[in-house]
Coordinates of C-alpha atoms in Angstrom, one line a residue:
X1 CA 0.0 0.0 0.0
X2 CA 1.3 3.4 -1.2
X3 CA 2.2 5.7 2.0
X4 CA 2.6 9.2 1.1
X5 CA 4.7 11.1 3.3
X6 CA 4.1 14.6 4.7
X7 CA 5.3 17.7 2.0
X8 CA 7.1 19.2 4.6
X9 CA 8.9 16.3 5.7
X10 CA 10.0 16.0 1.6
X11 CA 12.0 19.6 1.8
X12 CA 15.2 20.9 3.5
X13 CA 13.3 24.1 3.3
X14 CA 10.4 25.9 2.4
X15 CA 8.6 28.8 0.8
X16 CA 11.0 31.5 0.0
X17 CA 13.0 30.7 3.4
X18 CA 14.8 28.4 1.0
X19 CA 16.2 31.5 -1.1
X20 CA 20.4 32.0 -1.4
X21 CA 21.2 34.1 1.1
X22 CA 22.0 37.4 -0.3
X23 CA 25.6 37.1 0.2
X24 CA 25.4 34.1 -1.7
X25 CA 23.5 35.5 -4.3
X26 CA 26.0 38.4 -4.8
X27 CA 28.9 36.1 -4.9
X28 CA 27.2 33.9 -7.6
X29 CA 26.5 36.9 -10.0
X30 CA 29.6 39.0 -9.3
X31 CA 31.1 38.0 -12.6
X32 CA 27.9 37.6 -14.9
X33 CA 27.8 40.0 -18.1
X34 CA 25.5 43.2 -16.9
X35 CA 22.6 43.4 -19.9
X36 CA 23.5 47.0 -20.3
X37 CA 23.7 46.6 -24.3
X38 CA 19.7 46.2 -24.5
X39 CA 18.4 49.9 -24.9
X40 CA 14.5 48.0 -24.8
X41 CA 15.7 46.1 -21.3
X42 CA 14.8 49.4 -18.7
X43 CA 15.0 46.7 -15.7
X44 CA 17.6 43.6 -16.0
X45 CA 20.3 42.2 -13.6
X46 CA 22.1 45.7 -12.7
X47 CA 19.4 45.8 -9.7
X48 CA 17.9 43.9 -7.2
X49 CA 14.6 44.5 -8.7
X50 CA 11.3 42.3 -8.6
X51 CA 11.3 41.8 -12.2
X52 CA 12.7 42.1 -15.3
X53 CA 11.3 45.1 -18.3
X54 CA 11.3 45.2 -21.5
X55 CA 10.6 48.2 -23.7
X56 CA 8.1 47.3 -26.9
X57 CA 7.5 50.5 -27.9
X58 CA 6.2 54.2 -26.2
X59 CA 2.9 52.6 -24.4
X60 CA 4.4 49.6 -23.0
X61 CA 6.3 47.2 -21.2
X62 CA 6.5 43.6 -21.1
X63 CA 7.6 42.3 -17.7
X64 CA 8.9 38.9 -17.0
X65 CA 9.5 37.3 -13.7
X66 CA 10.3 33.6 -12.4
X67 CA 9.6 32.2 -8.8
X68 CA 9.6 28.9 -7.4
X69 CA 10.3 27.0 -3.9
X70 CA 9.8 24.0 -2.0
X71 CA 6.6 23.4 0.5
X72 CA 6.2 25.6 3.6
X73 CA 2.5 23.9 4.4
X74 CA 1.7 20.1 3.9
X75 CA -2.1 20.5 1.8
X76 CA -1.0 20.5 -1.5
X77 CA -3.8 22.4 -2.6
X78 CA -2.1 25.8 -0.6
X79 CA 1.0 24.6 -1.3
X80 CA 0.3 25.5 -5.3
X81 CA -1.6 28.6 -4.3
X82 CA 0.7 30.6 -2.2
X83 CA 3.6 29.5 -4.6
X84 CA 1.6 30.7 -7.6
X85 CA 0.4 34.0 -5.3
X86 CA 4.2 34.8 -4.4
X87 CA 5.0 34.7 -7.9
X88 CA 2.6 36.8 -9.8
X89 CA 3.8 39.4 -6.8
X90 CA 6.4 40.5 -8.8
X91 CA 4.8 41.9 -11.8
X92 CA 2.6 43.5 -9.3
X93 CA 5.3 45.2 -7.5
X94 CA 6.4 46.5 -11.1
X95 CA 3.3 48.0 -11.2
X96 CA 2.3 45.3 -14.1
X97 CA -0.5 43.7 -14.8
X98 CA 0.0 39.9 -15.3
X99 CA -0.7 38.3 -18.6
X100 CA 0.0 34.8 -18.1
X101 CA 2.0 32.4 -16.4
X102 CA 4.0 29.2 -17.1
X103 CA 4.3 26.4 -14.7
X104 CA 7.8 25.3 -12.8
X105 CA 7.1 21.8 -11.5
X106 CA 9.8 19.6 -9.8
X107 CA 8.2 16.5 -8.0
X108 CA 9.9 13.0 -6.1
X109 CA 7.6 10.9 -8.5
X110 CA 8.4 7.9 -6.6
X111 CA 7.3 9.4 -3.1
X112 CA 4.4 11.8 -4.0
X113 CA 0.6 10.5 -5.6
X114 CA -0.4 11.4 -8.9
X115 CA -3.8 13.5 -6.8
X116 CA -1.5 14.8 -4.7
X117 CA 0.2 16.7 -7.5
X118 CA -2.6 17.3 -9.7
X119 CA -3.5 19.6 -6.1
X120 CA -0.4 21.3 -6.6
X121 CA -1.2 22.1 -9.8
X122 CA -5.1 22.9 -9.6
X123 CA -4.2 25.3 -6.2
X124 CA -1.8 27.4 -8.8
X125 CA -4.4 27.6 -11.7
X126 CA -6.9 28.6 -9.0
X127 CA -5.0 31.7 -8.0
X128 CA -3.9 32.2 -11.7
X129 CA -7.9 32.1 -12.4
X130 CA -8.2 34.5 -9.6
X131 CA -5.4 37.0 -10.8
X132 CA -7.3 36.9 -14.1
X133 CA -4.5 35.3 -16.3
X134 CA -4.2 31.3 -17.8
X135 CA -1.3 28.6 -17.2
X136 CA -0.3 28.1 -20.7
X137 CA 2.5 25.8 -20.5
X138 CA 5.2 25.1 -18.0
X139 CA 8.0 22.4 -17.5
X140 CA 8.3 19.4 -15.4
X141 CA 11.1 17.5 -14.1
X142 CA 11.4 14.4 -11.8
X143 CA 13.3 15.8 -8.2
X144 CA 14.1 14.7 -5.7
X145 CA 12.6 17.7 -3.4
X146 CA 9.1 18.7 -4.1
X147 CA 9.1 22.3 -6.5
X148 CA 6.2 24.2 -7.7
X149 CA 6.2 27.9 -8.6
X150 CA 5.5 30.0 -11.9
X151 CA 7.2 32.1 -14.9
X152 CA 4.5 35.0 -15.2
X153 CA 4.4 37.8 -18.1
X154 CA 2.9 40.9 -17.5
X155 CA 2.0 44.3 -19.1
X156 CA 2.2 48.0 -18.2
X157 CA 2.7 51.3 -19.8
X158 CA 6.4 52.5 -19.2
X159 CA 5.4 55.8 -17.0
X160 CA 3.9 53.0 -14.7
X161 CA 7.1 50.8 -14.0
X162 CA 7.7 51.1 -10.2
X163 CA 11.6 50.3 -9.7
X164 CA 12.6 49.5 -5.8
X165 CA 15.2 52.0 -6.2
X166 CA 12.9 55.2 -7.1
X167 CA 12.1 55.8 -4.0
X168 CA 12.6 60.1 -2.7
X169 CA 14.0 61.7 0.5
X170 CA 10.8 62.5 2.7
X171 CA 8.9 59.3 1.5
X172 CA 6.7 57.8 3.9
X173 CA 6.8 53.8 4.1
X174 CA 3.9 51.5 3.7
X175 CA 4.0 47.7 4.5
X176 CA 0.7 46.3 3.3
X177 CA 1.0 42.7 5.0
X178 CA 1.9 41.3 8.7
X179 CA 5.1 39.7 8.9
X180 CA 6.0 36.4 10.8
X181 CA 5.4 33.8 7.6
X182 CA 8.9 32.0 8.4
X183 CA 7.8 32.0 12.2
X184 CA 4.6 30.4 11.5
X185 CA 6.1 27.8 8.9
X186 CA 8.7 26.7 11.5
X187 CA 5.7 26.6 13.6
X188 CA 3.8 24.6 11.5
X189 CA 6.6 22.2 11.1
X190 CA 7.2 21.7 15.2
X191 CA 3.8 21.3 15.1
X192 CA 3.0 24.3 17.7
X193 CA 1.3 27.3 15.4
X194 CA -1.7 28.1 17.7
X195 CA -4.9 27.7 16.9
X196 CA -6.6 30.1 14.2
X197 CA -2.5 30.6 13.2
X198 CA -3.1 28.3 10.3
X199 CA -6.0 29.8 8.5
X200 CA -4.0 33.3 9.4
X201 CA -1.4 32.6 7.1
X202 CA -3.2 30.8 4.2
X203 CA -5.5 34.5 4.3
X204 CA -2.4 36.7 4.0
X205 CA 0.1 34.4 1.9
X206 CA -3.0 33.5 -1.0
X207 CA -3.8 37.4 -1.1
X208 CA -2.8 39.0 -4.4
X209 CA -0.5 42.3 -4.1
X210 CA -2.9 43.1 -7.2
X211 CA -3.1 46.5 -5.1
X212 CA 0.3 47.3 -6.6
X213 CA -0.6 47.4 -9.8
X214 CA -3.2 50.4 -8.9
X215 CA -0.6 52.2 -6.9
X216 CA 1.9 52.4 -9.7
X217 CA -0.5 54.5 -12.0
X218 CA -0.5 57.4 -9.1
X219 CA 2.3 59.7 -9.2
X220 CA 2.9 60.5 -5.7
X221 CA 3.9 56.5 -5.1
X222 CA 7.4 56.8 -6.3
X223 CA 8.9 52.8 -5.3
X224 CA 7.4 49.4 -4.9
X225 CA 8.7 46.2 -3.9
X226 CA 7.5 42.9 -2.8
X227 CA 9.0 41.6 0.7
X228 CA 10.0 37.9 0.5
X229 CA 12.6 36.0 1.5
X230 CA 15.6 38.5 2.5
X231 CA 12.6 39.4 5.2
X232 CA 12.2 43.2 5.1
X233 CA 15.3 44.5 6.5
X234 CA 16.9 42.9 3.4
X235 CA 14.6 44.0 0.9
X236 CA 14.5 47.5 2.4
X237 CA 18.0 48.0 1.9
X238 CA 17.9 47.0 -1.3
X239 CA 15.3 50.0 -2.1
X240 CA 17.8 52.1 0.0
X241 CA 20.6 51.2 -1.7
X242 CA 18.5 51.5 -5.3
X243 CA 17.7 55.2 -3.9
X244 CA 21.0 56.0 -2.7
X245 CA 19.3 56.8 0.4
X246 CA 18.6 55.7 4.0
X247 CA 15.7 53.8 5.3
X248 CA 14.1 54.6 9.0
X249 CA 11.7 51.5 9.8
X250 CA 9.8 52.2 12.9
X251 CA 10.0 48.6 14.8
X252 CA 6.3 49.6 17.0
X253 CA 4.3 50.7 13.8
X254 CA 5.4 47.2 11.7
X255 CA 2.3 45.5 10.8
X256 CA 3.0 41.5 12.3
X257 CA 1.0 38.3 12.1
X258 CA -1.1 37.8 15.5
X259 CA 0.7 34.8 17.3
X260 CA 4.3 35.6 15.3
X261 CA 5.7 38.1 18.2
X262 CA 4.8 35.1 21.0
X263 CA 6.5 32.6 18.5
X264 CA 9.7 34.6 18.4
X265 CA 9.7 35.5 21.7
X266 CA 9.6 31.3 22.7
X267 CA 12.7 31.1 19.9
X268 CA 10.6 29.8 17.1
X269 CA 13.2 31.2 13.7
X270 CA 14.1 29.7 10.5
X271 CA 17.7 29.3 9.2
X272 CA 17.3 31.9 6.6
X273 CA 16.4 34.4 9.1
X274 CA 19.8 33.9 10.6
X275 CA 21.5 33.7 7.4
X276 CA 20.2 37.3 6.3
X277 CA 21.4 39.0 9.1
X278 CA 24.7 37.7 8.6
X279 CA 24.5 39.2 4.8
X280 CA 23.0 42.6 5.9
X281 CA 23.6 43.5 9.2
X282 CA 26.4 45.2 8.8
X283 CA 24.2 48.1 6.9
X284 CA 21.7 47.8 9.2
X285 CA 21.4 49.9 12.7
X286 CA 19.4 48.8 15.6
X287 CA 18.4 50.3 18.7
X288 CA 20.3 49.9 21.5
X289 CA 19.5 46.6 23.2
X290 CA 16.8 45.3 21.0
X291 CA 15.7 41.5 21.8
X292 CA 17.3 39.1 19.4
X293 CA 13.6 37.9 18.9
X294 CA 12.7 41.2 17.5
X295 CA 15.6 41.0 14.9
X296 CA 14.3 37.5 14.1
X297 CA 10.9 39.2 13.1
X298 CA 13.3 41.8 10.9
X299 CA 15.0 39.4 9.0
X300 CA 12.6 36.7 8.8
X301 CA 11.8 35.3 5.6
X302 CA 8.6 36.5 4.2
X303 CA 6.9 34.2 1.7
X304 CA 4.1 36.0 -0.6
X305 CA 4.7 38.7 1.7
X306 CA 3.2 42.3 0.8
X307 CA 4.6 45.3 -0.8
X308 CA 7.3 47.9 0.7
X309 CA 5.3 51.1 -1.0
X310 CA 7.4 54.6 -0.8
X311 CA 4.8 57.4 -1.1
X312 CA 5.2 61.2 -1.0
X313 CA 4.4 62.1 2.5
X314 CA 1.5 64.3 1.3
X315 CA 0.1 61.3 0.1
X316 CA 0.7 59.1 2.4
X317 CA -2.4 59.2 4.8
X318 CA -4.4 59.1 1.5
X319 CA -2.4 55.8 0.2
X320 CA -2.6 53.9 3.3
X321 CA -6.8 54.5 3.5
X322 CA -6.8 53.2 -0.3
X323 CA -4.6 49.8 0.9
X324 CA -6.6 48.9 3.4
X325 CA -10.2 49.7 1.8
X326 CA -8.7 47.3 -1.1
X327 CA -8.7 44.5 1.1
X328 CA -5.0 44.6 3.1
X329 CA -6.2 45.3 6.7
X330 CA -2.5 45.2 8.3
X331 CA -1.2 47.9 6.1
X332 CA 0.5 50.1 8.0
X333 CA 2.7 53.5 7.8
X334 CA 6.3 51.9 8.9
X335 CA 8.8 54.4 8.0
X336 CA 9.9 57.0 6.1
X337 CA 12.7 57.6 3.3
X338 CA 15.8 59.9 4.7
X339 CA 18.4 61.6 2.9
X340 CA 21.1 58.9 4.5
X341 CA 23.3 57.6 4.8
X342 CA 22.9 54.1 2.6
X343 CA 21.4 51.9 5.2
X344 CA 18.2 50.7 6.9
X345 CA 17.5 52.3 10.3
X346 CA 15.3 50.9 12.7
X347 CA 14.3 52.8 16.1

Protein backbone atom coordinates (compact mmCIF):
# COMPACT_ATOMS: atom_id res chain seq x y z
CA UNK A 1 0.00 0.00 0.00
CA UNK A 2 1.28 3.39 -1.19
CA UNK A 3 2.18 5.71 1.97
CA UNK A 4 2.55 9.17 1.10
CA UNK A 5 4.72 11.13 3.34
CA UNK A 6 4.10 14.65 4.66
CA UNK A 7 5.33 17.72 2.04
CA UNK A 8 7.14 19.19 4.62
CA UNK A 9 8.94 16.32 5.67
CA UNK A 10 10.05 16.03 1.59
CA UNK A 11 11.97 19.59 1.78
CA UNK A 12 15.17 20.86 3.48
CA UNK A 13 13.33 24.14 3.25
CA UNK A 14 10.39 25.86 2.44
CA UNK A 15 8.62 28.82 0.83
CA UNK A 16 11.02 31.47 0.04
CA UNK A 17 12.97 30.68 3.37
CA UNK A 18 14.79 28.37 1.03
CA UNK A 19 16.17 31.48 -1.07
CA UNK A 20 20.44 32.01 -1.38
CA UNK A 21 21.16 34.12 1.08
CA UNK A 22 22.00 37.45 -0.27
CA UNK A 23 25.55 37.14 0.20
CA UNK A 24 25.45 34.09 -1.71
CA UNK A 25 23.54 35.47 -4.29
CA UNK A 26 26.03 38.40 -4.79
CA UNK A 27 28.87 36.15 -4.95
CA UNK A 28 27.18 33.85 -7.62
CA UNK A 29 26.50 36.88 -9.96
CA UNK A 30 29.59 38.98 -9.30
CA UNK A 31 31.14 37.96 -12.58
CA UNK A 32 27.87 37.60 -14.88
CA UNK A 33 27.82 39.96 -18.06
CA UNK A 34 25.48 43.21 -16.92
CA UNK A 35 22.57 43.41 -19.93
CA UNK A 36 23.47 46.97 -20.30
CA UNK A 37 23.67 46.57 -24.35
CA UNK A 38 19.71 46.25 -24.52
CA UNK A 39 18.43 49.89 -24.88
CA UNK A 40 14.49 47.98 -24.79
CA UNK A 41 15.66 46.15 -21.35
CA UNK A 42 14.75 49.38 -18.71
CA UNK A 43 14.99 46.67 -15.68
CA UNK A 44 17.63 43.63 -15.98
CA UNK A 45 20.26 42.23 -13.57
CA UNK A 46 22.10 45.65 -12.73
CA UNK A 47 19.38 45.77 -9.69
CA UNK A 48 17.92 43.87 -7.17
CA UNK A 49 14.62 44.54 -8.68
CA UNK A 50 11.29 42.27 -8.58
CA UNK A 51 11.30 41.76 -12.16
CA UNK A 52 12.68 42.12 -15.32
CA UNK A 53 11.27 45.13 -18.27
CA UNK A 54 11.29 45.21 -21.55
CA UNK A 55 10.58 48.21 -23.67
CA UNK A 56 8.11 47.31 -26.88
CA UNK A 57 7.47 50.47 -27.94
CA UNK A 58 6.20 54.16 -26.24
CA UNK A 59 2.88 52.56 -24.44
CA UNK A 60 4.36 49.58 -23.04
CA UNK A 61 6.33 47.23 -21.20
CA UNK A 62 6.49 43.62 -21.10
CA UNK A 63 7.59 42.25 -17.68
CA UNK A 64 8.88 38.85 -16.99
CA UNK A 65 9.49 37.26 -13.66
CA UNK A 66 10.30 33.57 -12.41
CA UNK A 67 9.63 32.22 -8.82
CA UNK A 68 9.60 28.90 -7.38
CA UNK A 69 10.34 26.97 -3.88
CA UNK A 70 9.79 24.01 -2.03
CA UNK A 71 6.64 23.43 0.48
CA UNK A 72 6.22 25.56 3.58
CA UNK A 73 2.49 23.93 4.35
CA UNK A 74 1.71 20.15 3.93
CA UNK A 75 -2.10 20.49 1.82
CA UNK A 76 -1.02 20.50 -1.49
CA UNK A 77 -3.82 22.44 -2.59
CA UNK A 78 -2.11 25.82 -0.56
CA UNK A 79 1.02 24.58 -1.35
CA UNK A 80 0.26 25.53 -5.26
CA UNK A 81 -1.60 28.63 -4.28
CA UNK A 82 0.71 30.63 -2.15
CA UNK A 83 3.62 29.54 -4.59
CA UNK A 84 1.65 30.65 -7.55
CA UNK A 85 0.38 34.01 -5.28
CA UNK A 86 4.21 34.79 -4.43
CA UNK A 87 4.99 34.72 -7.88
CA UNK A 88 2.57 36.77 -9.80
CA UNK A 89 3.79 39.41 -6.77
CA UNK A 90 6.45 40.53 -8.79
CA UNK A 91 4.80 41.90 -11.77
CA UNK A 92 2.62 43.49 -9.32
CA UNK A 93 5.27 45.17 -7.53
CA UNK A 94 6.39 46.46 -11.15
CA UNK A 95 3.26 47.96 -11.21
CA UNK A 96 2.26 45.30 -14.09
CA UNK A 97 -0.52 43.74 -14.85
CA UNK A 98 -0.05 39.90 -15.28
CA UNK A 99 -0.71 38.28 -18.62
CA UNK A 100 -0.02 34.79 -18.08
CA UNK A 101 2.00 32.41 -16.44
CA UNK A 102 4.04 29.21 -17.12
CA UNK A 103 4.25 26.45 -14.69
CA UNK A 104 7.82 25.33 -12.84
CA UNK A 105 7.14 21.81 -11.48
CA UNK A 106 9.81 19.64 -9.80
CA UNK A 107 8.23 16.53 -7.99
CA UNK A 108 9.87 12.98 -6.11
CA UNK A 109 7.56 10.94 -8.49
CA UNK A 110 8.41 7.92 -6.62
CA UNK A 111 7.33 9.35 -3.13
CA UNK A 112 4.38 11.79 -3.97
CA UNK A 113 0.60 10.52 -5.57
CA UNK A 114 -0.41 11.44 -8.95
CA UNK A 115 -3.79 13.49 -6.84
CA UNK A 116 -1.48 14.80 -4.71
CA UNK A 117 0.24 16.74 -7.52
CA UNK A 118 -2.64 17.31 -9.71
CA UNK A 119 -3.54 19.61 -6.06
CA UNK A 120 -0.37 21.28 -6.60
CA UNK A 121 -1.22 22.08 -9.82
CA UNK A 122 -5.07 22.87 -9.62
CA UNK A 123 -4.23 25.25 -6.17
CA UNK A 124 -1.81 27.42 -8.82
CA UNK A 125 -4.39 27.60 -11.70
CA UNK A 126 -6.88 28.57 -9.05
CA UNK A 127 -4.97 31.68 -7.97
CA UNK A 128 -3.93 32.18 -11.74
CA UNK A 129 -7.94 32.15 -12.38
CA UNK A 130 -8.24 34.55 -9.55
CA UNK A 131 -5.41 36.98 -10.80
CA UNK A 132 -7.34 36.89 -14.13
CA UNK A 133 -4.48 35.27 -16.31
CA UNK A 134 -4.23 31.30 -17.83
CA UNK A 135 -1.34 28.61 -17.15
CA UNK A 136 -0.30 28.05 -20.70
CA UNK A 137 2.50 25.79 -20.47
CA UNK A 138 5.17 25.11 -18.00
CA UNK A 139 7.96 22.43 -17.52
CA UNK A 140 8.33 19.45 -15.39
CA UNK A 141 11.11 17.51 -14.07
CA UNK A 142 11.42 14.40 -11.75
CA UNK A 143 13.33 15.78 -8.16
CA UNK A 144 14.12 14.72 -5.65
CA UNK A 145 12.57 17.71 -3.43
CA UNK A 146 9.12 18.67 -4.12
CA UNK A 147 9.11 22.26 -6.47
CA UNK A 148 6.16 24.17 -7.68
CA UNK A 149 6.16 27.87 -8.63
CA UNK A 150 5.47 29.96 -11.91
CA UNK A 151 7.16 32.09 -14.94
CA UNK A 152 4.47 35.03 -15.16
CA UNK A 153 4.41 37.77 -18.14
CA UNK A 154 2.87 40.94 -17.48
CA UNK A 155 2.00 44.27 -19.06
CA UNK A 156 2.19 48.02 -18.23
CA UNK A 157 2.67 51.28 -19.81
CA UNK A 158 6.42 52.51 -19.18
CA UNK A 159 5.40 55.85 -17.03
CA UNK A 160 3.88 53.04 -14.70
CA UNK A 161 7.11 50.79 -14.01
CA UNK A 162 7.74 51.14 -10.21
CA UNK A 163 11.56 50.28 -9.74
CA UNK A 164 12.58 49.52 -5.78
CA UNK A 165 15.22 52.02 -6.25
CA UNK A 166 12.87 55.20 -7.10
CA UNK A 167 12.12 55.80 -3.98
CA UNK A 168 12.63 60.09 -2.70
CA UNK A 169 14.05 61.75 0.49
CA UNK A 170 10.83 62.49 2.73
CA UNK A 171 8.91 59.30 1.51
CA UNK A 172 6.69 57.84 3.86
CA UNK A 173 6.79 53.77 4.12
CA UNK A 174 3.86 51.48 3.75
CA UNK A 175 4.00 47.73 4.46
CA UNK A 176 0.67 46.27 3.27
CA UNK A 177 1.01 42.69 5.01
CA UNK A 178 1.93 41.29 8.65
CA UNK A 179 5.09 39.71 8.93
CA UNK A 180 6.05 36.36 10.75
CA UNK A 181 5.40 33.75 7.60
CA UNK A 182 8.89 31.98 8.39
CA UNK A 183 7.80 32.03 12.17
CA UNK A 184 4.60 30.45 11.45
CA UNK A 185 6.07 27.83 8.86
CA UNK A 186 8.75 26.72 11.47
CA UNK A 187 5.73 26.59 13.60
CA UNK A 188 3.80 24.64 11.50
CA UNK A 189 6.61 22.15 11.07
CA UNK A 190 7.15 21.65 15.25
CA UNK A 191 3.79 21.26 15.07
CA UNK A 192 2.95 24.30 17.72
CA UNK A 193 1.35 27.27 15.43
CA UNK A 194 -1.69 28.09 17.69
CA UNK A 195 -4.89 27.73 16.91
CA UNK A 196 -6.59 30.08 14.21
CA UNK A 197 -2.55 30.59 13.16
CA UNK A 198 -3.15 28.28 10.28
CA UNK A 199 -5.96 29.77 8.49
CA UNK A 200 -4.04 33.26 9.38
CA UNK A 201 -1.42 32.58 7.05
CA UNK A 202 -3.18 30.85 4.21
CA UNK A 203 -5.45 34.50 4.29
CA UNK A 204 -2.38 36.72 3.97
CA UNK A 205 0.08 34.45 1.88
CA UNK A 206 -3.00 33.50 -1.02
CA UNK A 207 -3.78 37.42 -1.05
CA UNK A 208 -2.78 39.05 -4.37
CA UNK A 209 -0.47 42.35 -4.11
CA UNK A 210 -2.89 43.11 -7.19
CA UNK A 211 -3.09 46.46 -5.11
CA UNK A 212 0.35 47.35 -6.57
CA UNK A 213 -0.63 47.44 -9.81
CA UNK A 214 -3.19 50.39 -8.86
CA UNK A 215 -0.57 52.23 -6.90
CA UNK A 216 1.91 52.44 -9.73
CA UNK A 217 -0.53 54.53 -11.96
CA UNK A 218 -0.48 57.39 -9.15
CA UNK A 219 2.26 59.68 -9.21
CA UNK A 220 2.86 60.49 -5.66
CA UNK A 221 3.85 56.48 -5.11
CA UNK A 222 7.43 56.82 -6.33
CA UNK A 223 8.89 52.84 -5.34
CA UNK A 224 7.38 49.40 -4.90
CA UNK A 225 8.74 46.20 -3.95
CA UNK A 226 7.52 42.92 -2.77
CA UNK A 227 9.02 41.58 0.75
CA UNK A 228 9.99 37.90 0.46
CA UNK A 229 12.56 36.02 1.46
CA UNK A 230 15.62 38.45 2.53
CA UNK A 231 12.55 39.42 5.24
CA UNK A 232 12.23 43.18 5.11
CA UNK A 233 15.31 44.51 6.46
CA UNK A 234 16.86 42.87 3.38
CA UNK A 235 14.59 44.00 0.95
CA UNK A 236 14.54 47.47 2.41
CA UNK A 237 18.05 47.99 1.92
CA UNK A 238 17.94 46.97 -1.33
CA UNK A 239 15.32 49.98 -2.08
CA UNK A 240 17.84 52.13 -0.02
CA UNK A 241 20.56 51.23 -1.68
CA UNK A 242 18.48 51.50 -5.30
CA UNK A 243 17.74 55.23 -3.88
CA UNK A 244 20.99 56.03 -2.72
CA UNK A 245 19.29 56.85 0.37
CA UNK A 246 18.58 55.71 3.98
CA UNK A 247 15.67 53.79 5.35
CA UNK A 248 14.05 54.65 9.01
CA UNK A 249 11.74 51.51 9.77
CA UNK A 250 9.80 52.17 12.87
CA UNK A 251 9.96 48.62 14.78
CA UNK A 252 6.34 49.65 17.03
CA UNK A 253 4.31 50.67 13.77
CA UNK A 254 5.39 47.20 11.70
CA UNK A 255 2.25 45.51 10.76
CA UNK A 256 2.97 41.54 12.26
CA UNK A 257 0.99 38.30 12.11
CA UNK A 258 -1.11 37.82 15.53
CA UNK A 259 0.71 34.80 17.26
CA UNK A 260 4.25 35.55 15.31
CA UNK A 261 5.66 38.05 18.24
CA UNK A 262 4.83 35.12 21.00
CA UNK A 263 6.48 32.65 18.55
CA UNK A 264 9.72 34.61 18.40
CA UNK A 265 9.67 35.49 21.74
CA UNK A 266 9.64 31.33 22.66
CA UNK A 267 12.70 31.15 19.92
CA UNK A 268 10.56 29.78 17.07
CA UNK A 269 13.15 31.21 13.67
CA UNK A 270 14.11 29.71 10.47
CA UNK A 271 17.66 29.29 9.21
CA UNK A 272 17.34 31.87 6.60
CA UNK A 273 16.44 34.37 9.07
CA UNK A 274 19.84 33.87 10.55
CA UNK A 275 21.52 33.69 7.36
CA UNK A 276 20.24 37.29 6.29
CA UNK A 277 21.37 39.04 9.07
CA UNK A 278 24.71 37.74 8.58
CA UNK A 279 24.54 39.15 4.84
CA UNK A 280 23.05 42.57 5.89
CA UNK A 281 23.63 43.50 9.18
CA UNK A 282 26.43 45.21 8.77
CA UNK A 283 24.23 48.10 6.86
CA UNK A 284 21.73 47.83 9.16
CA UNK A 285 21.41 49.87 12.72
CA UNK A 286 19.37 48.76 15.61
CA UNK A 287 18.36 50.25 18.74
CA UNK A 288 20.32 49.87 21.47
CA UNK A 289 19.45 46.62 23.24
CA UNK A 290 16.81 45.32 21.03
CA UNK A 291 15.69 41.54 21.79
CA UNK A 292 17.34 39.07 19.39
CA UNK A 293 13.63 37.86 18.87
CA UNK A 294 12.74 41.18 17.47
CA UNK A 295 15.63 40.96 14.94
CA UNK A 296 14.30 37.55 14.10
CA UNK A 297 10.91 39.24 13.12
CA UNK A 298 13.26 41.80 10.87
CA UNK A 299 15.00 39.36 8.96
CA UNK A 300 12.58 36.74 8.82
CA UNK A 301 11.77 35.28 5.57
CA UNK A 302 8.59 36.48 4.21
CA UNK A 303 6.91 34.18 1.65
CA UNK A 304 4.15 35.98 -0.59
CA UNK A 305 4.68 38.68 1.72
CA UNK A 306 3.15 42.25 0.82
CA UNK A 307 4.57 45.33 -0.79
CA UNK A 308 7.30 47.93 0.74
CA UNK A 309 5.32 51.11 -0.98
CA UNK A 310 7.42 54.61 -0.81
CA UNK A 311 4.83 57.43 -1.06
CA UNK A 312 5.19 61.16 -0.97
CA UNK A 313 4.36 62.08 2.52
CA UNK A 314 1.51 64.29 1.26
CA UNK A 315 0.07 61.27 0.08
CA UNK A 316 0.66 59.06 2.38
CA UNK A 317 -2.37 59.24 4.79
CA UNK A 318 -4.37 59.07 1.49
CA UNK A 319 -2.43 55.79 0.16
CA UNK A 320 -2.64 53.89 3.30
CA UNK A 321 -6.79 54.49 3.54
CA UNK A 322 -6.85 53.21 -0.32
CA UNK A 323 -4.63 49.79 0.90
CA UNK A 324 -6.65 48.88 3.35
CA UNK A 325 -10.20 49.71 1.79
CA UNK A 326 -8.70 47.30 -1.12
CA UNK A 327 -8.68 44.47 1.14
CA UNK A 328 -5.03 44.60 3.12
CA UNK A 329 -6.17 45.32 6.72
CA UNK A 330 -2.53 45.23 8.28
CA UNK A 331 -1.19 47.92 6.06
CA UNK A 332 0.52 50.14 8.01
CA UNK A 333 2.71 53.48 7.80
CA UNK A 334 6.26 51.92 8.88
CA UNK A 335 8.79 54.36 8.01
CA UNK A 336 9.88 56.96 6.08
CA UNK A 337 12.74 57.64 3.30
CA UNK A 338 15.77 59.90 4.72
CA UNK A 339 18.44 61.59 2.90
CA UNK A 340 21.15 58.90 4.54
CA UNK A 341 23.31 57.59 4.85
CA UNK A 342 22.90 54.14 2.57
CA UNK A 343 21.41 51.94 5.21
CA UNK A 344 18.18 50.70 6.87
CA UNK A 345 17.51 52.27 10.34
CA UNK A 346 15.28 50.94 12.74
CA UNK A 347 14.31 52.77 16.09
Amino acid sequence: MFSEPRLTSLAHGGGCGCKLAPSVLRDLLAEQPLAQAFPQLLVGNESSDDAAVWQVDDRTCVIATADFFMPMVDDPRDFGRIAATNAISDIYAMGGRPIMALAILGMPIDKLSVPTVRAILAGGAEICAEAGIPVAGGHSIDAPEPIYGLAVIGLAAPEDIRRNGAAQAGDKLILTKGLGVGIYSAAIKKGVLPSGGYEEMIATTTLLNRIGGELSRDPAVHAITDVTGFGILGHGLEMAKGAGLGLRLEMGALPVLAHAEALAEGGLATGASTRNWASYGGDVVLPEGLPDWRLKLLTDPQTSGGLLVAVAPEAAEATLARIRAAGYDRASLAGEVTEGPVRVEVV
